Coordinates of C-alpha atoms in Angstrom, one line a residue:
M27 CA 5.3 4.0 -14.1
Q28 CA 5.0 5.6 -10.7
S29 CA 8.0 3.3 -9.5
N30 CA 10.2 4.0 -12.2
L31 CA 9.6 7.6 -11.3
I32 CA 10.4 7.2 -7.5
R33 CA 13.3 5.5 -9.0
A34 CA 14.7 8.4 -10.9
G35 CA 13.9 10.8 -7.6
N36 CA 15.5 8.8 -5.6
R37 CA 18.9 9.0 -8.5
L38 CA 18.6 12.5 -8.7
A39 CA 18.3 13.6 -5.1
E40 CA 22.4 11.5 -5.0
I41 CA 23.6 13.7 -7.4
M42 CA 22.0 17.2 -5.8
P43 CA 24.5 18.6 -3.4
S44 CA 23.6 18.4 -0.3
Q45 CA 23.6 21.2 2.6
V46 CA 26.6 21.7 4.5
G47 CA 26.0 20.6 8.4
A48 CA 26.3 18.3 11.3
E49 CA 23.7 15.5 9.4
A50 CA 24.3 12.7 11.3
T51 CA 23.0 9.1 9.8
I52 CA 20.3 7.2 10.3
T53 CA 20.5 3.4 10.7
R54 CA 16.4 1.4 10.6
I55 CA 16.4 -2.0 9.4
G56 CA 13.7 -2.9 6.9
T57 CA 12.8 -6.1 4.3
I58 CA 14.0 -6.3 0.7
N59 CA 10.6 -6.7 -1.1
T60 CA 12.3 -6.4 -4.5
V61 CA 15.5 -6.5 -6.5
Y62 CA 16.0 -5.3 -9.6
D63 CA 19.4 -4.7 -11.8
T64 CA 18.9 -1.1 -12.4
G65 CA 21.2 0.9 -15.2
G66 CA 24.0 -1.5 -14.1
Y67 CA 23.1 -0.9 -10.2
W68 CA 21.8 -3.1 -7.7
T69 CA 18.9 -1.6 -6.3
A70 CA 15.9 -2.7 -3.7
D71 CA 12.9 -1.6 -2.6
V72 CA 12.4 -1.9 0.9
D73 CA 9.7 -2.3 3.1
M74 CA 10.1 -0.3 6.6
S75 CA 7.9 1.3 9.2
G76 CA 4.7 0.6 7.7
G77 CA 5.4 1.8 3.6
T78 CA 8.1 1.3 0.9
L79 CA 11.3 3.3 0.4
M80 CA 11.7 2.6 -3.1
G81 CA 15.2 1.9 -5.7
L82 CA 18.0 2.1 -2.7
Q83 CA 21.1 1.3 -4.0
M84 CA 22.8 -1.4 -1.6
T85 CA 26.8 -1.8 -1.2
T86 CA 28.8 -5.0 -2.6
D87 CA 27.2 -6.5 1.1
C88 CA 24.7 -6.7 0.5
V89 CA 24.9 -8.8 -3.1
G90 CA 23.1 -11.9 -3.3
A91 CA 19.9 -10.1 -1.3
R92 CA 17.1 -11.6 -2.0
A93 CA 13.4 -10.8 -1.2
G94 CA 12.4 -11.5 2.8
D95 CA 15.9 -10.3 3.8
R96 CA 16.7 -7.9 6.9
C97 CA 18.7 -5.2 5.5
V98 CA 20.4 -2.2 7.1
V99 CA 19.3 1.3 5.3
E100 CA 21.5 4.3 6.8
T101 CA 20.3 7.5 6.1
Y102 CA 22.8 10.8 5.5
A103 CA 21.5 13.7 4.2
K104 CA 18.3 12.4 2.4
V105 CA 19.9 9.4 0.5
A106 CA 18.9 6.3 1.9
I107 CA 21.7 3.2 1.0
V108 CA 20.9 -0.8 1.6
T109 CA 24.7 -1.2 3.1
G110 CA 23.7 -4.4 4.6
I111 CA 22.0 -7.9 5.1
L112 CA 21.5 -9.0 8.8
A113 CA 23.0 -13.1 9.2
R114 CA 20.7 -16.0 9.2
P115 CA 20.9 -19.6 9.0
G116 CA 22.1 -20.1 5.6
C117 CA 22.3 -16.6 4.5
G118 CA 25.1 -15.9 2.3
C119 CA 26.2 -19.3 1.9
S120 CA 24.0 -21.4 0.6
P121 CA 23.2 -22.7 -3.3
L122 CA 20.8 -21.4 -4.7
F123 CA 20.4 -24.8 -6.3
E124 CA 22.2 -28.3 -5.1
W125 CA 21.7 -31.5 -6.0
S126 CA 22.9 -34.1 -5.5
S127 CA 22.9 -38.3 -6.3
T128 CA 24.4 -41.3 -4.1
W129 CA 23.1 -43.5 -7.1
S130 CA 26.3 -46.7 -8.7
G131 CA 25.5 -48.0 -12.1
T132 CA 25.4 -48.0 -15.8
P133 CA 23.0 -45.1 -17.2
W134 CA 19.3 -45.7 -18.6
T135 CA 20.5 -45.1 -23.1
E136 CA 18.6 -40.8 -22.8
P137 CA 14.8 -40.7 -24.2
D138 CA 16.3 -38.3 -27.4
E139 CA 18.7 -35.5 -27.5
S140 CA 17.1 -33.2 -24.7
G141 CA 18.7 -36.0 -21.9
Y142 CA 17.9 -37.1 -18.6
L143 CA 16.4 -34.3 -16.8
E144 CA 18.2 -34.7 -12.7
K145 CA 15.7 -32.3 -11.1
T146 CA 14.2 -28.6 -11.2
A147 CA 13.7 -26.3 -8.8
T148 CA 12.3 -22.0 -9.5
V149 CA 15.1 -19.4 -8.7
T150 CA 15.4 -15.7 -8.3
C151 CA 19.0 -14.5 -9.0
G152 CA 20.7 -12.1 -11.6
G153 CA 23.8 -10.5 -12.4
L154 CA 26.7 -13.9 -12.8
I155 CA 25.5 -17.0 -12.0
L156 CA 28.5 -19.7 -10.4
C157 CA 28.1 -22.9 -12.6
E158 CA 29.5 -26.2 -10.6
V159 CA 28.7 -30.4 -11.6
A160 CA 30.2 -33.1 -10.7
A161 CA 31.2 -37.3 -11.1
A162 CA 32.5 -40.2 -10.7
I163 CA 32.8 -42.1 -14.1
S164 CA 34.3 -44.8 -15.5
G165 CA 34.2 -46.5 -18.2
T166 CA 34.9 -45.4 -22.3
G167 CA 32.8 -42.8 -23.2
E168 CA 31.4 -39.2 -21.9
Y169 CA 29.7 -37.9 -19.9
S170 CA 27.9 -34.3 -19.3
M171 CA 26.3 -32.2 -17.2
A172 CA 24.0 -29.1 -18.5
F173 CA 22.1 -26.0 -16.3
D174 CA 19.2 -24.8 -18.2
F175 CA 17.4 -21.4 -17.4
L176 CA 14.2 -20.3 -18.5
D177 CA 11.6 -17.0 -18.1
A178 CA 7.8 -16.7 -16.9
N179 CA 7.2 -17.8 -20.4
G180 CA 9.3 -20.8 -20.8
E181 CA 12.2 -19.1 -23.4
R182 CA 15.4 -20.1 -22.6
K183 CA 17.9 -17.1 -20.3
A184 CA 20.3 -18.6 -20.5
Y185 CA 22.4 -22.4 -21.0
W186 CA 25.0 -23.5 -19.6
C187 CA 27.4 -27.6 -20.2
S188 CA 29.6 -29.4 -19.5
T189 CA 31.1 -32.7 -20.8
S190 CA 33.7 -35.1 -19.1
P191 CA 36.8 -35.5 -21.1
Q192 CA 36.7 -39.0 -23.5
K193 CA 38.4 -41.6 -21.3
N194 CA 39.4 -45.1 -22.0
G195 CA 39.6 -46.9 -18.2
G196 CA 39.9 -46.3 -15.0
T197 CA 37.9 -44.2 -12.7
L198 CA 38.0 -40.1 -13.6
R199 CA 36.7 -37.8 -11.1
W200 CA 35.5 -34.8 -13.0
V201 CA 34.2 -31.4 -12.0
A202 CA 34.0 -28.4 -14.0
S203 CA 32.5 -25.6 -13.1
G204 CA 32.0 -22.1 -15.6
S205 CA 29.5 -19.5 -15.4
V206 CA 26.2 -17.4 -17.2
R207 CA 25.1 -13.6 -16.7
L208 CA 21.6 -13.1 -16.2
P209 CA 19.3 -10.1 -15.3
Y210 CA 17.7 -10.1 -12.3
G211 CA 14.0 -12.2 -12.4
S212 CA 13.0 -15.7 -11.4
Y213 CA 13.7 -18.5 -13.2
T214 CA 13.2 -22.1 -14.0
V215 CA 16.1 -24.2 -13.8
K216 CA 16.6 -27.1 -14.8
L217 CA 19.6 -29.9 -14.3
T218 CA 20.1 -32.8 -17.5
T219 CA 22.2 -35.4 -17.5
F220 CA 24.1 -37.3 -20.5
H221 CA 26.0 -39.7 -21.4
W222 CA 28.0 -41.5 -24.2
G223 CA 29.8 -44.8 -24.7
T224 CA 29.8 -47.7 -22.4
V225 CA 30.0 -44.3 -18.5
S226 CA 29.3 -46.2 -15.7
I227 CA 29.0 -44.2 -12.2
V228 CA 31.0 -44.9 -9.6
G229 CA 29.5 -45.0 -6.7
N230 CA 32.6 -46.4 -4.2
D231 CA 35.4 -45.6 -2.8
S232 CA 38.6 -45.6 -4.3
S233 CA 42.0 -46.3 -2.8
G234 CA 44.6 -43.5 -2.0
N235 CA 43.0 -39.5 -2.1
S236 CA 39.5 -40.8 -4.3
L237 CA 37.5 -40.2 -2.4
R238 CA 33.0 -39.9 -2.9
W239 CA 32.7 -35.9 -2.7
R240 CA 31.4 -34.4 1.4
D241 CA 30.7 -31.4 2.8
A242 CA 28.0 -30.2 5.7
S243 CA 25.5 -30.1 2.5
L244 CA 26.7 -33.4 -0.1
G245 CA 26.7 -35.5 3.6
V246 CA 29.8 -37.5 5.7
E247 CA 29.6 -40.9 3.8
G248 CA 29.7 -38.8 0.7
V249 CA 28.0 -38.7 -3.4
S250 CA 29.1 -40.0 -6.5
R251 CA 27.6 -36.6 -8.1
Y252 CA 26.3 -32.8 -7.4
A253 CA 25.5 -30.1 -9.5
R254 CA 26.1 -26.6 -7.7
L255 CA 24.1 -22.6 -8.8
R256 CA 25.8 -19.7 -6.5
M257 CA 26.3 -16.2 -7.2
A258 CA 29.1 -14.3 -7.3

């Protein structure tokens, strides 16, 4: 209750006219404690100078801020706003969730309709979440990858999946992307794979430009499958 009152007070201060005068902008450094979705706006509680400033609104430069990030807080006419996040290795570019595999061969038959669980991770995020999956497949069937987002009670809050087009022979380097929208919070994310028919995972490079996916996180040798989540 007290936290809600403090945030409401900060919002009220924003809309109250301030006295005209030689107001100075004060810039300080703090640490993000918690991020909230407050009435459709990202707000943050920021630890600073032995206390916590609660319910500060953030600029678009702070989209993707997480607890523990060092931030820039600017105060003018008694209104404080988080205007930036201090850069650190991986800050702003690291995926929320990432998985890849160099394995190739014919997938085992999934134990049931729930599919084969590839990875489980705890992710703190909110807003629009971008999902991306990819697999190099051959055969005469279909292949599918799915993200499940569960809250602290195990209740499903979002689900996204994609299935490769049905094919007949040859190698398909299949990539799919989409998005889900979530309230800010902590989620258990599960990545699951499925297959139907005589699908195989292709691990080798083919002729021409049909190569395994490679980058700074996937490695110079490349991978045959990967999945990622990012904040939009």
